[in-house]
Tab-separated table of C-alpha atoms and ligand atoms in Angstrom:
chain	number	residue	atom	x	y	z
A	1	MET	CA	14.436	15.211	-5.782
A	2	LYS	CA	15.358	13.397	-9.009
A	3	GLN	CA	19.073	14.015	-9.570
A	4	TYR	CA	21.612	12.068	-11.632
A	5	LYS	CA	19.157	9.283	-12.575
A	6	ASP	CA	18.547	9.199	-16.387
A	7	PHE	CA	20.943	12.137	-16.642
A	8	ALA	CA	23.770	9.807	-15.531
A	9	PHE	CA	23.704	8.046	-18.901
A	10	ILE	CA	24.310	11.241	-20.904
A	11	TYR	CA	26.475	13.051	-18.321
A	12	ASP	CA	29.767	12.188	-20.018
A	13	GLU	CA	28.500	13.253	-23.414
A	14	LEU	CA	27.424	16.640	-22.053
A	15	MET	CA	30.740	17.034	-20.211
A	16	ASN	CA	32.813	16.114	-23.288
A	17	GLU	CA	34.478	19.520	-23.395
A	18	VAL	CA	35.754	19.338	-19.816
A	19	ASP	CA	39.505	18.732	-19.740
A	20	TYR	CA	39.677	16.017	-17.052
A	21	ASP	CA	43.337	15.247	-17.884
A	22	GLY	CA	44.134	18.880	-17.175
A	23	TRP	CA	42.061	18.664	-13.977
A	24	VAL	CA	44.033	15.611	-12.782
A	25	LYS	CA	47.287	17.420	-13.590
A	26	TYR	CA	46.150	20.478	-11.619
A	27	ILE	CA	45.335	18.292	-8.582
A	28	GLU	CA	48.784	16.654	-8.865
A	29	ASP	CA	50.393	20.117	-9.122
A	30	ILE	CA	48.588	21.129	-5.919
A	31	ILE	CA	49.803	17.969	-4.164
A	32	LYS	CA	53.379	18.693	-5.313
A	33	SER	CA	53.128	22.289	-4.126
A	34	GLU	CA	52.130	21.060	-0.651
A	35	ASN	CA	55.104	18.686	-0.455
A	36	VAL	CA	53.001	15.773	0.701
A	37	LYS	CA	53.387	12.185	-0.436
A	38	VAL	CA	50.001	10.934	-1.607
A	39	GLN	CA	49.347	7.255	-2.294
A	40	ASN	CA	45.791	6.693	-1.106
A	41	ILE	CA	42.822	8.914	-1.933
A	42	LEU	CA	39.194	8.944	-0.855
A	43	GLU	CA	37.185	10.597	-3.595
A	44	LEU	CA	33.806	12.107	-2.718
A	45	ALA	CA	30.984	12.603	-5.265
A	46	CYS	CA	33.015	10.726	-7.892
A	47	GLY	CA	30.154	10.542	-10.427
A	48	THR	CA	31.013	8.544	-13.538
A	49	GLY	CA	34.654	8.233	-12.493
A	50	ASN	CA	36.109	10.956	-14.712
A	51	MET	CA	38.767	11.675	-12.088
A	52	THR	CA	38.725	8.230	-10.432
A	53	ILE	CA	39.735	6.268	-13.546
A	54	PRO	CA	42.718	8.431	-14.636
A	55	LEU	CA	43.936	8.695	-11.024
A	56	THR	CA	43.717	4.900	-10.632
A	57	LYS	CA	45.690	4.511	-13.878
A	58	LYS	CA	48.363	6.687	-12.292
A	59	ASN	CA	48.620	4.082	-9.524
A	60	TYR	CA	46.930	5.930	-6.676
A	61	ASP	CA	44.853	3.657	-4.404
A	62	ILE	CA	41.347	5.082	-4.502
A	63	ALA	CA	38.022	4.447	-2.835
A	64	ALA	CA	35.269	6.572	-4.340
A	65	ILE	CA	31.804	7.476	-3.103
A	66	ASP	CA	28.700	8.827	-4.811
A	67	ILE	CA	25.008	8.908	-3.942
A	68	SER	CA	23.819	8.010	-7.443
A	69	GLU	CA	23.698	4.306	-8.267
A	70	GLU	CA	23.291	5.300	-11.932
A	71	MET	CA	26.464	7.452	-11.975
A	72	LEU	CA	28.345	4.616	-10.244
A	73	SER	CA	27.049	2.083	-12.765
A	74	VAL	CA	28.430	4.215	-15.629
A	75	ALA	CA	31.767	4.463	-13.754
A	76	ARG	CA	31.801	0.671	-13.304
A	77	GLU	CA	31.092	0.036	-16.975
A	78	LYS	CA	33.807	2.464	-18.149
A	79	ALA	CA	36.351	0.994	-15.716
A	80	GLU	CA	35.586	-2.528	-16.911
A	81	LYS	CA	36.090	-1.490	-20.554
A	82	GLU	CA	39.419	0.099	-19.660
A	83	GLY	CA	40.539	-2.835	-17.513
A	84	VAL	CA	40.723	-0.720	-14.355
A	85	GLU	CA	39.558	-1.951	-10.933
A	86	LEU	CA	37.642	0.575	-8.854
A	87	VAL	CA	36.394	0.536	-5.271
A	88	LEU	CA	33.032	2.316	-5.473
A	89	LEU	CA	30.623	2.914	-2.609
A	90	GLN	CA	27.103	4.262	-2.766
A	91	GLN	CA	26.541	6.738	0.053
A	92	ASP	CA	24.961	10.084	0.803
A	93	LEU	CA	27.792	12.408	1.833
A	94	ALA	CA	25.452	13.988	4.375
A	95	GLU	CA	25.790	10.675	6.224
A	96	LEU	CA	29.365	9.967	5.185
A	97	ASP	CA	30.453	6.819	6.925
A	98	PHE	CA	33.945	5.553	6.088
A	99	ASP	CA	36.258	4.002	8.615
A	100	ILE	CA	39.694	3.539	7.077
A	101	PRO	CA	41.783	6.255	8.786
A	102	ASN	CA	45.189	7.810	8.038
A	103	LEU	CA	44.277	8.826	4.499
A	104	ASP	CA	46.802	10.818	2.473
A	105	CYS	CA	44.199	12.796	0.554
A	106	ILE	CA	40.450	13.374	0.308
A	107	LEU	CA	39.250	14.834	-2.971
A	108	CYS	CA	35.945	16.180	-4.255
A	109	ALA	CA	36.016	17.476	-7.831
A	110	CYS	CA	33.513	19.427	-9.892
A	111	ASP	CA	31.272	21.052	-7.319
A	112	GLY	CA	29.957	17.958	-5.530
A	113	PHE	CA	29.747	19.929	-2.265
A	114	ASN	CA	27.327	22.474	-3.766
A	115	TYR	CA	24.803	19.620	-3.707
A	116	ILE	CA	25.091	19.479	0.101
A	117	THR	CA	22.600	22.228	0.825
A	118	TYR	CA	22.541	22.319	4.663
A	119	ASP	CA	25.369	23.743	6.780
A	120	ASP	CA	25.077	20.881	9.294
A	121	ASP	CA	25.517	18.265	6.572
A	122	LEU	CA	28.546	20.000	5.071
A	123	GLU	CA	30.019	20.392	8.554
A	124	HIS	CA	29.593	16.630	9.036
A	125	VAL	CA	31.494	15.919	5.770
A	126	PHE	CA	34.284	18.324	6.778
A	127	LYS	CA	34.550	16.893	10.326
A	128	LYS	CA	34.595	13.327	9.044
A	129	SER	CA	37.239	14.255	6.429
A	130	TYR	CA	39.425	15.868	9.093
A	131	GLU	CA	39.085	12.751	11.256
A	132	LEU	CA	40.004	10.396	8.388
A	133	LEU	CA	43.131	12.230	7.194
A	134	LYS	CA	46.616	11.412	8.423
A	135	LYS	CA	48.783	14.187	9.883
A	136	ASP	CA	49.697	16.508	6.953
A	137	GLY	CA	46.971	14.833	4.847
A	138	LEU	CA	45.290	16.983	2.197
A	139	PHE	CA	41.640	17.825	1.695
A	140	ILE	CA	41.215	19.220	-1.826
A	141	PHE	CA	37.918	20.270	-3.352
A	142	ASP	CA	36.285	22.884	-5.528
A	143	ILE	CA	32.931	24.586	-5.455
A	144	SER	CA	30.974	26.562	-8.012
A	145	SER	CA	31.345	30.078	-6.636
A	146	PHE	CA	28.560	32.166	-5.115
A	147	TYR	CA	29.027	34.516	-8.085
A	148	LYS	CA	28.527	31.698	-10.619
A	149	LEU	CA	25.426	30.240	-8.974
A	150	SER	CA	23.739	33.535	-8.097
A	151	THR	CA	24.676	35.642	-11.145
A	152	ILE	CA	25.763	33.482	-14.075
A	153	LEU	CA	23.295	30.622	-13.543
A	154	GLY	CA	20.981	32.869	-11.475
A	155	ASN	CA	17.482	32.962	-12.930
A	156	ASN	CA	18.724	32.338	-16.444
A	157	MET	CA	17.757	29.823	-19.053
A	158	TYR	CA	20.134	27.774	-21.178
A	159	GLY	CA	19.607	25.371	-24.009
A	160	GLU	CA	21.531	23.378	-26.549
A	161	ASN	CA	20.478	21.491	-29.609
A	162	ARG	CA	22.923	18.760	-30.595
A	163	GLU	CA	22.437	16.046	-33.204
A	164	GLU	CA	21.472	13.295	-30.725
A	165	ILE	CA	20.656	15.278	-27.550
A	166	ALA	CA	18.886	18.544	-26.880
A	167	TYR	CA	18.200	20.126	-23.496
A	168	MET	CA	16.581	23.095	-21.834
A	169	TRP	CA	17.790	24.276	-18.484
A	170	GLN	CA	15.812	26.849	-16.468
A	171	ASN	CA	17.268	28.176	-13.213
A	172	TYR	CA	15.586	29.824	-10.240
A	173	PHE	CA	17.776	31.461	-7.605
A	174	ASP	CA	16.325	31.767	-4.090
A	175	GLU	CA	18.059	34.794	-2.551
A	176	GLU	CA	16.936	33.983	0.998
A	177	GLU	CA	18.203	30.415	1.064
A	178	ASN	CA	20.980	30.956	-1.504
A	179	LEU	CA	19.754	27.943	-3.427
A	180	VAL	CA	19.613	27.576	-7.177
A	181	GLU	CA	17.020	25.177	-8.481
A	182	MET	CA	17.716	23.890	-11.979
A	183	GLU	CA	14.870	22.416	-13.970
A	184	LEU	CA	16.423	20.268	-16.668
A	185	ALA	CA	14.521	18.824	-19.613
A	186	PHE	CA	16.383	16.469	-21.942
A	187	PHE	CA	15.421	15.148	-25.360
A	188	ILE	CA	17.323	12.058	-26.473
A	189	LYS	CA	17.132	10.631	-29.991
A	190	ASP	CA	16.269	6.917	-30.016
A	191	GLU	CA	17.128	4.316	-32.666
A	192	ASP	CA	14.046	5.255	-34.723
A	193	GLY	CA	15.084	8.891	-34.768
A	194	LYS	CA	12.325	9.916	-32.321
A	195	PHE	CA	13.165	12.130	-29.364
A	196	GLU	CA	12.389	10.831	-25.872
A	197	ARG	CA	11.974	13.417	-23.106
A	198	PHE	CA	12.947	13.168	-19.445
A	199	GLU	CA	13.302	15.696	-16.672
A	200	GLU	CA	15.329	16.215	-13.536
A	201	VAL	CA	15.397	18.947	-10.915
A	202	HIS	CA	18.783	19.721	-9.369
A	203	GLN	CA	19.407	21.941	-6.395
A	204	GLN	CA	22.749	23.516	-5.511
A	205	ARG	CA	23.639	25.774	-2.598
A	206	ALA	CA	25.634	28.939	-3.258
A	207	TYR	CA	28.237	29.150	-0.490
A	208	THR	CA	30.478	32.148	-0.035
A	209	GLN	CA	34.175	31.465	0.380
A	210	GLU	CA	33.914	32.759	3.974
A	211	GLU	CA	31.074	30.343	4.822
A	212	ILE	CA	33.148	27.404	3.612
A	213	ILE	CA	36.238	28.573	5.499
A	214	ASP	CA	34.208	28.971	8.724
A	215	LEU	CA	32.860	25.418	8.405
A	216	LEU	CA	36.361	24.081	7.670
A	217	LYS	CA	37.672	25.792	10.812
A	218	VAL	CA	34.847	24.322	12.918
A	219	ALA	CA	35.908	20.912	11.573
A	220	GLY	CA	39.494	21.512	12.770
A	221	PHE	CA	41.287	22.661	9.604
A	222	GLU	CA	43.656	25.579	10.178
A	223	HIS	CA	45.856	25.489	7.118
A	224	ILE	CA	43.431	26.544	4.336
A	225	LYS	CA	44.322	27.962	0.900
A	226	THR	CA	41.958	29.074	-1.856
A	227	TYR	CA	42.722	29.253	-5.566
A	228	ALA	CA	40.727	30.615	-8.496
A	229	ASP	CA	39.784	28.597	-11.578
A	230	PHE	CA	42.685	26.106	-12.012
A	231	THR	CA	45.378	28.647	-11.075
A	232	PHE	CA	47.470	29.317	-7.992
A	233	GLU	CA	46.024	32.862	-7.768
A	234	SER	CA	43.680	34.012	-5.010
A	235	PRO	CA	40.005	34.225	-5.991
A	236	SER	CA	39.023	37.729	-7.094
A	237	GLY	CA	35.245	37.730	-6.661
A	238	GLU	CA	34.265	36.936	-10.238
A	239	ASP	CA	35.774	33.466	-10.530
A	240	GLU	CA	33.463	30.605	-11.387
A	241	ARG	CA	35.260	27.806	-9.572
A	242	ILE	CA	37.107	28.100	-6.287
A	243	PHE	CA	39.531	25.429	-5.130
A	244	PHE	CA	40.128	24.802	-1.418
A	245	VAL	CA	43.327	23.119	-0.293
A	246	CYS	CA	43.408	22.198	3.394
A	247	LYS	CA	46.143	20.435	5.297
A	248	LYS	CA	45.560	18.618	8.578
A	249	VAL	CA	48.263	20.150	10.717
A	250	LEU	CA	48.151	18.720	14.226
B	301	SAM	C1	28.756	17.548	-11.124
B	301	SAM	S1	28.823	15.866	-10.665
B	301	SAM	C2	30.574	15.625	-10.472
B	301	SAM	C3	30.982	14.211	-10.714
B	301	SAM	C4	32.487	13.962	-10.809
B	301	SAM	N1	33.184	14.367	-9.615
B	301	SAM	C5	33.087	14.655	-12.022
B	301	SAM	O1	34.058	15.409	-11.845
B	301	SAM	O2	32.627	14.416	-13.140
B	301	SAM	C6	28.261	15.904	-8.996
B	301	SAM	C7	28.161	14.526	-8.347
B	301	SAM	O3	27.781	14.703	-6.980
B	301	SAM	C8	26.987	13.586	-6.611
B	301	SAM	N2	26.235	13.928	-5.407
B	301	SAM	C9	25.279	14.876	-5.280
B	301	SAM	N3	24.784	14.873	-4.019
B	301	SAM	C10	25.464	13.912	-3.346
B	301	SAM	C11	25.408	13.437	-2.005
B	301	SAM	N4	24.564	13.961	-1.119
B	301	SAM	N5	26.234	12.426	-1.641
B	301	SAM	C12	27.108	11.885	-2.553
B	301	SAM	N6	27.203	12.304	-3.826
B	301	SAM	C13	26.392	13.300	-4.218
B	301	SAM	C14	26.107	13.361	-7.825
B	301	SAM	O4	25.506	12.095	-7.823
B	301	SAM	C15	27.104	13.594	-8.953
B	301	SAM	O5	27.717	12.387	-9.335
């Protein structure tokens, strides 16, 4: 499936309204609330480094992983421009293989885990994360909620027509597999003012909060909290993003 290939080079432009500084602050607020000292972080599905770069600037030691060479190349280019050194690894999380243990924190921001569509693969990521964390280490991630993927994205179509980029985005939700397939068509203006078209098909799995908690427990996590949409409130059922905060308590 073609995911995050050509799209990588316009990802940041399409995400320009996302408040990544606020996101970093929220993650730091969570860390503070858990009373854990965090110095090193393993970031999963880091994409173009929108969390990796600001966190590195705040002096955390980060290694970051993503499957897409294109997303990583954008991250590398941005880091170079900003004079920041990143440790980036290309890997499929379904085969996550990292062997520096005693980590303070493992982070996955902006629904990277929804791209892991099989239970067994997500269980592998959770087990490996548990194994890699130090005692009291934190595993923090968010998912797009079941409600968002099944109802808001659902079988709906979206589109946007900007000056330099236009796109059409048609979703199909498979109620048996709980998978949303997103057919994305992009039109990018070139130097001559002509629009070039490319397509990608993305697939995300809609997990319920209970399914995620069950897999986390299988992996060994006992101390699990869930928060709705950048708050410290419990999810209510109609939240779009659910944050999971897990502590490795031995
Ligand atoms: C929505 S983007 C989020 C990127 C970044 N965390 C951010 O906040 O901007 C999802 C990312 O997950 C990555 N991804 C999807 N499937 C993956 C897999 N199996 N292994 C590793 N990364 C994956 C994609 O390449 C993409 O960079």
